[in-house]
Coordinates of C-alpha atoms and ligand atoms in Angstrom, one line a residue:
M708 CA 19.5 9.3 23.2
D709 CA 20.6 7.9 19.8
N710 CA 18.9 9.8 17.1
A711 CA 16.9 7.4 14.9
N712 CA 15.0 9.9 12.8
L713 CA 14.6 8.3 9.4
Y714 CA 15.0 11.6 7.7
D715 CA 18.4 12.1 9.1
L716 CA 19.4 8.7 7.7
F717 CA 18.2 9.8 4.2
R718 CA 20.0 13.2 4.7
S719 CA 23.3 11.4 5.5
R720 CA 23.1 9.7 2.1
F721 CA 22.3 12.7 0.0
A722 CA 24.2 15.4 1.8
A723 CA 27.3 15.0 -0.4
D724 CA 25.6 16.4 -3.5
L725 CA 22.6 18.6 -3.0
D726 CA 22.5 19.6 -6.7
A727 CA 21.8 16.0 -7.7
P728 CA 18.3 15.5 -9.1
F729 CA 15.8 14.0 -6.7
L730 CA 12.6 13.9 -8.7
E731 CA 11.5 14.6 -12.2
T732 CA 7.8 14.9 -13.1
E733 CA 6.1 13.9 -16.3
E734 CA 6.0 17.5 -17.3
G735 CA 9.8 17.8 -16.9
R736 CA 9.9 19.7 -13.6
V737 CA 13.1 18.8 -11.7
L738 CA 13.7 19.0 -8.0
T739 CA 17.2 18.5 -6.6
Y740 CA 18.1 17.0 -3.2
G741 CA 18.8 20.6 -2.1
D742 CA 15.2 21.5 -3.0
L743 CA 14.0 18.5 -1.0
D744 CA 15.9 19.6 2.1
A745 CA 14.8 23.2 1.8
E746 CA 11.1 22.5 1.0
T747 CA 10.7 19.9 3.7
G748 CA 12.3 22.5 6.0
R749 CA 9.6 25.0 5.1
I750 CA 6.8 22.6 5.5
A751 CA 8.3 21.3 8.8
N752 CA 8.4 24.9 10.1
L753 CA 4.8 25.4 9.0
L754 CA 3.7 22.2 10.8
A755 CA 5.4 23.3 14.0
A756 CA 3.9 26.8 13.7
R757 CA 0.5 25.3 13.4
G758 CA 1.0 23.5 16.6
V759 CA 1.9 20.0 15.5
L760 CA 4.0 18.3 18.2
P761 CA 6.2 15.2 17.9
G762 CA 4.0 12.1 18.2
E763 CA 0.9 13.9 16.9
R764 CA -0.8 12.7 13.8
V765 CA -1.0 14.5 10.4
A766 CA -3.7 12.9 8.3
V767 CA -3.3 13.3 4.5
Q768 CA -5.7 12.5 1.6
V769 CA -4.2 14.1 -1.5
D770 CA -3.4 13.3 -5.1
K771 CA 0.1 12.2 -5.9
S772 CA 2.5 15.1 -6.4
P773 CA 6.1 15.9 -5.5
E774 CA 4.8 18.1 -2.7
A775 CA 2.8 15.2 -1.2
L776 CA 6.0 13.3 -0.8
L777 CA 7.7 16.3 0.6
L778 CA 4.9 16.6 3.2
Y779 CA 5.6 13.0 4.3
L780 CA 9.3 13.8 4.7
A781 CA 8.5 17.0 6.5
C782 CA 6.4 15.1 9.0
L783 CA 9.4 12.8 9.7
R784 CA 11.5 15.9 10.3
T785 CA 9.1 17.3 12.9
G786 CA 8.6 13.9 14.6
A787 CA 4.9 13.9 13.6
V788 CA 3.2 10.7 12.7
Y789 CA 2.2 10.6 9.1
L790 CA -1.2 9.1 8.2
P791 CA -1.7 8.7 4.5
L792 CA -5.2 7.9 3.2
N793 CA -6.2 6.4 -0.2
T794 CA -7.7 9.0 -2.4
A795 CA -10.5 6.6 -3.2
Y796 CA -11.9 6.7 0.3
Q797 CA -15.3 8.1 0.6
R798 CA -16.9 10.2 3.4
A799 CA -17.9 7.3 5.7
E800 CA -14.4 5.8 5.5
L801 CA -12.7 9.2 6.2
E802 CA -15.0 9.8 9.1
Y803 CA -13.7 6.7 10.7
F804 CA -10.0 7.3 10.1
I805 CA -10.1 10.9 11.2
G806 CA -12.2 10.0 14.3
D807 CA -10.0 7.1 15.2
A808 CA -6.6 8.7 14.6
S809 CA -7.5 12.2 16.2
P810 CA -5.0 14.1 14.0
R811 CA -3.7 17.5 15.0
L812 CA -3.7 18.6 11.3
V813 CA -5.4 17.3 8.1
V814 CA -4.3 18.0 4.6
C815 CA -6.9 17.3 1.9
R816 CA -7.7 17.9 -1.8
P817 CA -9.1 21.4 -2.3
S818 CA -12.4 19.9 -3.6
A819 CA -12.9 17.9 -0.4
R820 CA -12.1 20.8 1.9
G821 CA -15.7 21.5 3.2
M822 CA -16.4 17.9 4.0
V823 CA -13.0 17.3 5.6
E824 CA -13.3 20.4 7.8
E825 CA -16.6 19.1 9.1
L826 CA -15.1 15.6 9.8
A827 CA -11.9 17.1 11.4
A828 CA -13.9 19.4 13.6
A829 CA -16.0 16.5 14.8
A830 CA -12.7 14.8 15.8
G831 CA -11.5 17.9 17.6
C832 CA -9.1 19.0 14.9
S833 CA -9.3 22.6 13.7
V834 CA -6.4 22.8 11.2
V835 CA -7.2 21.7 7.7
L836 CA -4.9 22.7 4.8
D837 CA -5.2 21.7 1.1
L838 CA -2.9 20.5 -1.7
D839 CA -3.9 19.9 -5.3
E840 CA -2.4 17.5 -7.8
N841 CA -0.1 20.2 -9.1
G842 CA 1.3 20.9 -5.7
R843 CA -0.7 24.1 -5.2
G844 CA -3.0 25.0 -2.3
S845 CA -2.9 26.5 1.2
L846 CA -0.2 24.0 2.4
M847 CA 2.4 25.2 0.0
E848 CA 1.3 28.8 0.1
E849 CA 1.8 28.9 3.9
A850 CA 5.0 26.9 3.7
S851 CA 6.5 29.4 1.3
R852 CA 6.3 32.0 4.0
H853 CA 8.5 30.0 6.3
P854 CA 12.3 29.6 6.3
A855 CA 14.0 26.6 4.7
G856 CA 16.2 25.9 7.7
F857 CA 14.8 23.4 10.2
A858 CA 16.6 21.4 12.8
T859 CA 15.2 17.9 12.4
V860 CA 13.7 16.6 15.6
P861 CA 15.7 13.7 17.1
R862 CA 13.7 10.5 17.5
A863 CA 14.1 7.3 19.5
P864 CA 14.0 4.1 17.4
D865 CA 10.6 3.1 18.7
D866 CA 9.0 6.5 18.2
L867 CA 6.2 6.4 15.6
A868 CA 6.9 7.6 12.1
A869 CA 3.6 6.6 10.4
I870 CA 0.2 4.9 10.9
L871 CA -1.2 3.1 7.9
Y872 CA -4.7 1.8 8.1
T873 CA -5.4 -1.7 6.9
S874 CA -8.8 -3.2 6.8
G875 CA -9.6 -6.0 9.2
T876 CA -11.4 -9.3 9.2
T877 CA -13.8 -7.9 11.7
G878 CA -14.7 -5.1 9.3
R879 CA -13.1 -2.3 11.3
S880 CA -9.9 -0.9 9.9
K881 CA -6.8 -1.0 12.1
G882 CA -4.0 1.5 12.2
A883 CA -0.6 -0.2 11.9
M884 CA 1.9 1.8 14.0
L885 CA 5.2 1.9 12.3
S886 CA 8.3 3.3 14.0
H887 CA 11.4 4.9 12.7
R888 CA 13.3 1.7 13.4
N889 CA 10.7 -0.4 11.5
L890 CA 11.0 1.8 8.4
A891 CA 14.8 2.4 8.6
S892 CA 15.7 -1.3 9.1
N893 CA 13.6 -2.5 6.2
A894 CA 14.8 0.3 3.9
L895 CA 18.5 -0.5 4.6
V896 CA 18.0 -4.2 4.0
L897 CA 16.1 -3.7 0.7
H898 CA 18.6 -1.2 -0.5
D899 CA 21.4 -3.7 0.0
Y900 CA 19.5 -6.9 -1.1
W901 CA 18.3 -5.4 -4.4
G902 CA 21.8 -4.1 -5.1
W903 CA 21.1 -0.4 -5.4
K904 CA 24.1 1.3 -6.9
K905 CA 25.4 4.6 -8.3
G906 CA 23.5 5.5 -11.5
D907 CA 20.2 3.8 -10.5
V908 CA 17.1 5.7 -11.5
L909 CA 13.6 4.7 -10.1
L910 CA 10.6 4.9 -12.3
H911 CA 7.8 5.6 -9.8
A912 CA 4.3 4.8 -10.9
L913 CA 2.7 3.5 -7.7
P914 CA 0.3 5.5 -5.4
I915 CA 2.1 6.9 -2.4
F916 CA -0.6 6.3 0.3
H917 CA 0.4 2.7 0.9
A918 CA 3.5 0.9 2.0
H919 CA 4.6 -0.2 -1.5
G920 CA 4.8 3.2 -3.2
L921 CA 5.6 5.3 -0.2
F922 CA 8.1 3.1 1.8
V923 CA 9.5 0.4 -0.4
A924 CA 9.9 2.4 -3.6
C925 CA 10.8 5.9 -2.2
H926 CA 13.0 4.8 0.7
C927 CA 15.3 2.8 -1.6
A928 CA 15.7 5.7 -3.9
L929 CA 16.3 8.2 -1.1
L930 CA 18.9 5.9 0.6
N931 CA 20.7 5.7 -2.7
A932 CA 20.4 9.5 -3.4
S933 CA 18.9 8.4 -6.8
P934 CA 16.6 10.4 -9.0
M935 CA 12.9 9.3 -9.3
L936 CA 11.0 9.6 -12.5
W937 CA 7.6 10.5 -11.0
L938 CA 4.4 9.5 -12.7
K939 CA 1.1 10.8 -11.4
K940 CA -0.4 7.3 -11.7
F941 CA 0.3 4.1 -13.5
D942 CA -0.3 4.4 -17.3
S943 CA 1.3 1.9 -19.6
R944 CA 2.1 4.6 -22.2
Q945 CA 3.9 6.8 -19.7
V946 CA 5.8 3.9 -18.3
L947 CA 7.0 3.0 -21.7
R948 CA 8.0 6.6 -22.4
F949 CA 10.2 6.8 -19.3
L950 CA 11.6 3.2 -19.2
P951 CA 14.5 4.0 -21.4
R952 CA 15.8 6.4 -18.8
A953 CA 15.1 4.2 -15.7
T954 CA 16.9 1.3 -14.2
V955 CA 14.5 0.1 -11.5
F956 CA 10.7 -0.3 -11.6
M957 CA 8.3 -1.5 -8.9
G958 CA 4.7 -2.5 -9.4
V959 CA 1.7 -4.7 -8.6
P960 CA 1.0 -7.6 -10.9
T961 CA -1.7 -5.5 -12.7
F962 CA 1.1 -3.1 -13.9
Y963 CA 2.9 -6.1 -15.5
T964 CA -0.2 -7.6 -17.2
R965 CA -1.1 -4.2 -18.5
L966 CA 2.4 -3.6 -19.9
L967 CA 2.2 -7.0 -21.6
E968 CA -0.9 -5.9 -23.4
T969 CA 1.0 -3.2 -25.2
A970 CA 2.8 -4.0 -28.4
E971 CA 5.7 -1.7 -27.6
L972 CA 7.0 -3.7 -24.6
D973 CA 10.1 -5.5 -25.8
R974 CA 13.8 -5.9 -25.2
Q975 CA 14.6 -2.6 -26.8
A976 CA 12.2 -0.7 -24.5
C977 CA 13.8 -2.3 -21.4
A978 CA 17.4 -2.1 -22.6
N979 CA 18.5 0.4 -19.8
M980 CA 16.6 -1.5 -17.1
R981 CA 18.4 -3.4 -14.3
L982 CA 15.5 -4.6 -12.2
F983 CA 11.7 -5.1 -12.3
I984 CA 10.1 -5.9 -8.9
S985 CA 6.6 -7.1 -8.3
G986 CA 4.6 -7.5 -5.1
S987 CA 1.4 -6.7 -3.1
A988 CA -0.5 -9.6 -4.8
P989 CA 0.4 -12.9 -6.4
L990 CA 2.2 -12.7 -9.7
L991 CA 1.0 -15.4 -12.0
A992 CA 3.8 -17.7 -13.2
E993 CA 2.4 -17.2 -16.7
T994 CA 2.9 -13.4 -16.4
H995 CA 6.4 -14.0 -15.1
R996 CA 7.3 -16.2 -18.1
E997 CA 5.7 -14.0 -20.7
F998 CA 7.5 -11.0 -19.3
T999 CA 10.8 -12.7 -19.6
E1000 CA 10.0 -13.9 -23.2
R1001 CA 9.2 -10.3 -24.2
T1002 CA 11.8 -8.3 -22.4
G1003 CA 14.6 -10.7 -21.4
H1004 CA 14.1 -9.5 -17.8
V1005 CA 13.1 -11.9 -15.0
I1006 CA 10.7 -10.1 -12.6
L1007 CA 11.9 -10.3 -9.0
E1008 CA 8.8 -11.1 -6.8
R1009 CA 8.8 -10.2 -3.1
Y1010 CA 6.3 -10.4 -0.3
G1011 CA 5.3 -8.0 2.4
M1012 CA 2.5 -6.5 4.5
T1013 CA 1.6 -3.0 5.8
E1014 CA 2.3 -4.2 9.3
T1015 CA 5.8 -5.6 8.5
I1016 CA 6.9 -3.8 5.3
M1017 CA 8.9 -6.3 3.3
L1018 CA 9.4 -9.9 4.5
T1019 CA 10.8 -12.1 1.8
S1020 CA 12.3 -11.6 -1.6
N1021 CA 13.6 -13.6 -4.5
P1022 CA 17.3 -13.1 -4.9
L1023 CA 19.0 -10.5 -7.0
D1024 CA 21.6 -13.0 -8.1
G1025 CA 20.4 -16.6 -8.4
E1026 CA 17.1 -18.1 -9.5
R1027 CA 14.0 -15.8 -9.3
R1028 CA 11.6 -18.6 -9.1
A1029 CA 8.1 -17.9 -10.6
G1030 CA 5.2 -18.5 -8.2
T1031 CA 7.4 -18.1 -5.1
V1032 CA 8.2 -15.1 -2.9
G1033 CA 11.9 -16.2 -2.4
F1034 CA 13.7 -16.2 0.9
P1035 CA 13.3 -14.3 4.2
L1036 CA 15.1 -11.0 4.0
P1037 CA 18.2 -10.6 6.2
G1038 CA 17.1 -9.9 9.8
V1039 CA 13.6 -11.2 9.2
A1040 CA 12.7 -14.5 10.9
V1041 CA 10.0 -16.3 9.0
R1042 CA 8.5 -19.6 10.2
I1043 CA 5.7 -21.8 8.9
A1044 CA 3.6 -22.7 12.0
G1045 CA 0.9 -25.2 12.9
E1046 CA -2.3 -24.5 14.9
H1047 CA -0.4 -24.2 18.1
D1048 CA 2.3 -21.9 16.7
Q1049 CA 4.8 -24.7 16.6
S1050 CA 7.3 -24.6 13.7
L1051 CA 6.5 -27.0 10.9
A1052 CA 9.0 -28.9 8.8
A1053 CA 10.0 -27.9 5.3
G1054 CA 7.3 -29.0 2.8
E1055 CA 4.4 -28.6 5.2
V1056 CA 1.7 -26.0 4.7
G1057 CA 1.1 -23.7 7.7
H1058 CA 0.7 -20.2 9.0
V1059 CA 3.3 -17.6 8.0
Q1060 CA 4.6 -16.0 11.2
V1061 CA 7.3 -13.4 11.3
K1062 CA 9.6 -11.4 13.6
G1063 CA 12.2 -8.7 13.2
D1064 CA 13.0 -5.0 13.5
N1065 CA 10.7 -4.4 10.5
V1066 CA 7.6 -5.7 12.4
F1067 CA 5.2 -3.0 13.7
G1068 CA 4.6 -2.4 17.3
G1069 CA 0.8 -2.9 17.3
Y1070 CA -2.5 -1.5 16.1
W1071 CA -3.4 2.1 17.1
R1072 CA -5.6 2.1 20.2
M1073 CA -6.3 -1.6 19.8
P1074 CA -4.3 -3.4 22.5
E1075 CA -6.6 -6.5 22.5
K1076 CA -6.4 -6.9 18.7
T1077 CA -2.6 -6.4 18.9
R1078 CA -2.2 -9.2 21.5
E1079 CA -4.3 -11.6 19.4
E1080 CA -2.0 -11.1 16.4
F1081 CA 1.2 -11.9 18.2
T1082 CA 2.2 -15.4 19.4
A1083 CA 3.5 -15.9 23.0
D1084 CA 7.1 -15.9 21.6
G1085 CA 6.6 -12.6 19.8
F1086 CA 6.0 -13.7 16.2
F1087 CA 3.4 -11.7 14.2
R1088 CA 0.6 -13.7 12.6
T1089 CA 0.5 -12.6 8.9
G1090 CA -2.8 -14.4 8.1
D1091 CA -1.0 -15.9 5.0
L1092 CA -0.6 -19.6 4.5
G1093 CA 2.8 -20.8 3.1
I1094 CA 5.2 -23.5 2.5
I1095 CA 9.0 -23.6 2.6
A1096 CA 10.7 -25.8 0.0
P1097 CA 13.7 -27.8 1.1
D1098 CA 16.0 -25.4 -0.7
G1099 CA 14.4 -22.4 1.2
Y1100 CA 12.1 -20.8 -1.3
I1101 CA 8.8 -19.7 0.2
T1102 CA 5.5 -20.1 -1.6
L1103 CA 2.3 -18.5 -0.4
V1104 CA -0.5 -21.0 -1.0
G1105 CA -3.5 -19.1 0.5
R1106 CA -4.8 -17.1 3.3
S1107 CA -6.3 -17.9 6.7
K1108 CA -7.8 -14.4 6.7
D1109 CA -10.9 -13.7 4.5
L1110 CA -9.2 -11.2 2.2
I1111 CA -9.6 -10.2 -1.5
I1112 CA -6.6 -8.5 -3.2
S1113 CA -7.8 -6.5 -6.2
G1114 CA -5.2 -4.8 -8.3
G1115 CA -2.9 -4.7 -5.3
Y1116 CA -5.6 -3.2 -2.9
N1117 CA -6.9 -5.2 0.0
V1118 CA -10.6 -5.6 0.5
Y1119 CA -12.0 -7.4 3.5
P1120 CA -15.4 -9.0 2.7
K1121 CA -16.7 -8.3 6.2
E1122 CA -16.5 -4.6 5.7
I1123 CA -18.3 -4.7 2.4
E1124 CA -20.9 -7.1 3.8
S1125 CA -21.7 -4.7 6.6
Y1126 CA -22.4 -1.9 4.1
L1127 CA -24.5 -4.1 1.9
D1128 CA -26.5 -5.4 4.8
E1129 CA -27.5 -1.8 5.6
L1130 CA -29.0 -1.2 2.1
P1131 CA -32.7 -1.1 1.7
G1132 CA -34.1 -4.4 0.3
V1133 CA -31.1 -6.5 1.5
A1134 CA -31.6 -9.2 4.0
E1135 CA -28.1 -10.5 4.1
S1136 CA -25.0 -10.7 1.9
A1137 CA -21.8 -12.6 1.2
V1138 CA -18.8 -11.0 -0.5
I1139 CA -16.2 -13.1 -2.3
G1140 CA -13.2 -12.7 -4.6
V1141 CA -13.6 -13.9 -8.2
P1142 CA -10.9 -14.1 -10.8
H1143 CA -10.5 -10.9 -12.8
R1144 CA -8.4 -10.5 -16.0
D1145 CA -7.1 -7.0 -15.1
F1146 CA -7.1 -6.9 -11.3
G1147 CA -6.2 -10.6 -10.6
E1148 CA -9.1 -10.8 -8.2
A1149 CA -12.3 -8.7 -8.0
V1150 CA -15.0 -8.1 -5.5
A1151 CA -18.3 -9.9 -6.1
A1152 CA -21.4 -9.8 -3.9
V1153 CA -24.1 -12.4 -3.4
I1154 CA -27.3 -10.9 -2.0
V1155 CA -30.4 -12.3 -0.4
P1156 CA -33.3 -9.8 -0.9
D1157 CA -35.5 -9.2 2.2
G1158 CA -38.7 -9.5 0.2
S1159 CA -39.7 -5.9 0.9
T1160 CA -40.8 -3.4 -1.8
A1161 CA -37.3 -1.9 -1.9
R1162 CA -36.2 -4.3 -4.6
Q1163 CA -32.6 -3.7 -5.8
D1164 CA -30.9 -4.9 -9.0
E1165 CA -27.2 -5.2 -9.8
D1166 CA -26.9 -1.6 -11.0
S1167 CA -28.7 0.0 -8.1
I1168 CA -26.5 -1.9 -5.6
I1169 CA -23.4 -0.8 -7.4
A1170 CA -24.5 2.8 -7.5
L1171 CA -25.4 2.8 -3.8
M1172 CA -22.0 1.2 -2.8
K1173 CA -20.1 3.8 -4.9
E1174 CA -21.5 6.5 -2.6
R1175 CA -20.3 4.6 0.5
V1176 CA -16.9 3.0 -0.2
A1177 CA -13.8 3.4 -2.2
G1178 CA -14.2 2.4 -5.9
F1179 CA -11.9 -0.6 -5.7
K1180 CA -14.1 -2.0 -2.9
V1181 CA -17.4 -1.7 -4.9
P1182 CA -18.5 -5.1 -6.2
K1183 CA -17.9 -5.5 -9.9
R1184 CA -20.7 -8.1 -10.0
V1185 CA -23.8 -8.6 -7.9
V1186 CA -26.0 -11.7 -8.0
F1187 CA -29.2 -12.5 -6.1
V1188 CA -30.0 -15.8 -4.4
D1189 CA -32.9 -17.0 -2.2
Q1190 CA -30.5 -18.1 0.5
L1191 CA -26.8 -18.4 1.2
P1192 CA -25.3 -21.9 1.5
R1193 CA -24.3 -22.6 5.1
N1194 CA -22.5 -25.5 6.8
A1195 CA -23.8 -27.3 9.9
M1196 CA -22.3 -24.6 12.1
G1197 CA -24.3 -21.9 10.2
K1198 CA -21.2 -20.5 8.5
V1199 CA -21.6 -19.3 5.0
Q1200 CA -19.8 -21.6 2.6
K1201 CA -17.9 -19.1 0.5
N1202 CA -16.0 -21.8 -1.3
L1203 CA -19.3 -23.0 -2.8
L1204 CA -20.3 -19.5 -3.8
R1205 CA -16.9 -19.0 -5.4
E1206 CA -17.4 -22.1 -7.5
Q1207 CA -20.9 -21.0 -8.5
L1208 CA -19.8 -17.4 -9.3
L1209 CA -16.9 -18.4 -11.6
E1210 CA -19.4 -18.3 -14.4
V1211 CA -20.4 -14.7 -13.8
A1212 CA -16.9 -13.5 -13.1
P1213 CA -16.3 -10.0 -14.6
Ligands
MCA1438 C1 -9.2 1.2 -9.6 N1 -10.4 0.6 -9.7 C2 -10.2 -0.7 -9.2 C3 -8.9 -0.7 -8.8 N2 -8.3 0.5 -9.1 N3 -11.1 -1.7 -9.0 C4 -10.6 -2.8 -8.5 N4 -9.3 -2.9 -8.0 C5 -8.5 -1.9 -8.2 N5 -7.2 -2.0 -7.7 C6 -11.6 1.0 -10.3 C7 -12.1 2.4 -10.0 O1 -12.8 2.5 -8.8 C8 -12.8 2.8 -11.2 O2 -14.1 2.3 -11.2 C9 -12.1 2.1 -12.3 O3 -11.4 1.0 -11.7 C10 -11.0 3.0 -13.0 O4 -10.3 3.7 -12.0 P1 -8.9 4.3 -12.2 O5 -8.4 5.1 -11.0 O6 -8.8 5.0 -13.6 O7 -8.1 3.0 -12.3 P2 -6.6 2.8 -12.7 O8 -5.8 4.1 -12.6 O9 -6.5 2.0 -13.9 O10 -6.1 2.0 -11.4 C11 -5.7 0.7 -11.5 C12 -4.4 0.5 -10.8 C13 -4.5 0.9 -9.3 C14 -3.3 1.3 -11.6 C15 -4.0 -1.0 -10.9 O11 -5.5 0.2 -8.7 C16 -3.2 0.9 -8.6 O12 -2.3 1.7 -8.7 N6 -3.0 -0.2 -7.8 C17 -1.8 -0.3 -6.9 C18 -2.2 -0.6 -5.5 C19 -1.0 -0.6 -4.6 O13 -0.2 0.3 -4.6 N7 -1.0 -1.5 -3.6 C20 0.1 -1.6 -2.6 C21 -0.5 -1.7 -1.2 P3 -15.4 2.9 -11.9 O14 -15.0 3.2 -13.3 O15 -16.5 1.9 -11.7 O16 -15.6 4.2 -11.1 S1 0.8 -2.0 0.0 C22 0.8 -3.7 0.1 O17 0.0 -4.3 -0.4 C23 2.0 -4.4 0.8 C24 2.8 -3.6 1.8 C25 2.9 -4.9 -0.3 O18 3.2 -6.1 -0.2 O19 3.2 -4.1 -1.1
AMP1439 P1 -1.5 -5.1 2.8 O1 -2.3 -5.4 4.0 O2 -2.2 -4.2 1.9 O3 -0.2 -4.7 3.2 O4 -1.4 -6.5 2.1 C1 -0.6 -7.5 2.6 C2 -1.0 -8.8 2.0 O5 -0.8 -8.8 0.6 C3 -0.2 -10.0 2.5 O6 -0.6 -10.4 3.7 C4 -0.3 -11.0 1.4 O7 -1.6 -11.7 1.5 C5 -0.4 -10.1 0.1 N1 0.8 -10.1 -0.6 C6 1.8 -9.2 -0.6 N2 2.8 -9.5 -1.5 C7 2.4 -10.7 -2.1 C8 3.0 -11.5 -3.1 N3 4.1 -11.3 -3.6 N4 2.3 -12.6 -3.4 C9 1.1 -12.9 -2.8 N5 0.5 -12.1 -1.9 C10 1.2 -11.0 -1.5

């Protein structure tokens, strides 16, 4: 069997200089590539000793730290399937993920240990370790007692490397199964397409529980054996502090609008930079233009999905056209299709469908759902609507899926509506996205009270939702109506609600 373990691909790139810096924290702690190899070896030995077999899931909900990244790499080395979880997820959300994924081992924040142990036990998992934001906790304590040497487990290209949950239009989250081939092929293409070269330094400010921060950003740096300047989270001041030492930065549009709000962002601050990349949500043409005026840099916008990692990108050399997501990446087939999955001509709006080594194998334990999302000729239905210009640039013009993207995080209205409908005093609800200055789009809820004594107001609904779902999913505004507007088929007319709610947008 050809060994396709992604870790071995990274290892082949950094083996030449193990003393080279791999990661530097805000506090100035430096880890070398040799440290990376040794520490992931210790964690891998620990995982194996705790009974984690290749193909078994390791679920992780921890704050961003160097050790959290080492844990991911150690999972790759053991052949385990890494399952990262957004730190904002609340108990009910975690209960679903842990129950659905049936992990062999869970790593959580020390403060969540009691709750996670309960949820893990209910899912038949007895091993829970913890890791705090400073990289301390039982995971690293136990790992330190294991040797650094570990023979990375060979993997076949289609063996799973990770499962990332994405919310779904039906309200139930789906686990996107990503293989070593999916991750490696995309990483190699991006590394080449974005011209990574000797001397590049990545400024890393994204969370590492989603594809953007974990795969797109880290994989490029690892393939290049580059150092990463590692920020705990996005903070404009910290980004400005480290920019003079960085050459590449990746972010969601909110990062760029927030940077533009600072007076310090100028040509001088970006003098050492080679490339600014944006994705996960639409970058306004206005932000693109303002950024160029202030810094002299033209942001490179690209487009991707959890299920496919990166699909298209504006060019490194050549026009980075504002409002577009550029061209299909090498090895990625992108077509704009009509209602019967037939290819449409340039200039026509249709469904974006994609195919390539980067495209995931399916949704975890959801064969039916997987079948629905692929066409007869093997293209994946992204749920995005797009148009290809005669010169090849792709523009996303909307979505066929009912999805809100808030600050780069996806929120499916159906999921939020099902929580709202359960609240006392609520007869029914509709959730829509409304424009938001900081997050691009924000979640807003329209509620029909049930007329009972359990009367809610905006604050009480928000407070109740905060206990149930991640903060980014909690409606920023709640309005009450006597009835929801419906069409002749009985479907809620969300476009009308969106128009009406523009006035109350947060
Ligand atoms: C935090 N809050 C939010 C969001 N983030 N509300 C709406 N949308 C958000 N994105 C809320 C919190 O619940 C809290 O509410 C308040 O804002 C402050 O929280 P805090 O954590 O301090 O916020 P922050 O640190 O300022 O976070 C904003 C952020 C963050 C830095 C923009 O959301 C972020 O890092 N976004 C990046 C998302 C990302 O990596 N997406 C990639 C997905 P309260 O005060 O009421 O409690 S991968 C993907 O999409 C594909 C593959 C692709 O193409 O990349
Ligand atoms: P996720 O499921 O979190 O991976 O989000 C994927 C979705 O984010 C895509 O289907 C798009 O709708 C959206 N997306 C990603 N990048 C861009 C972009 N550059 N412009 C507009 N939408 C984007």
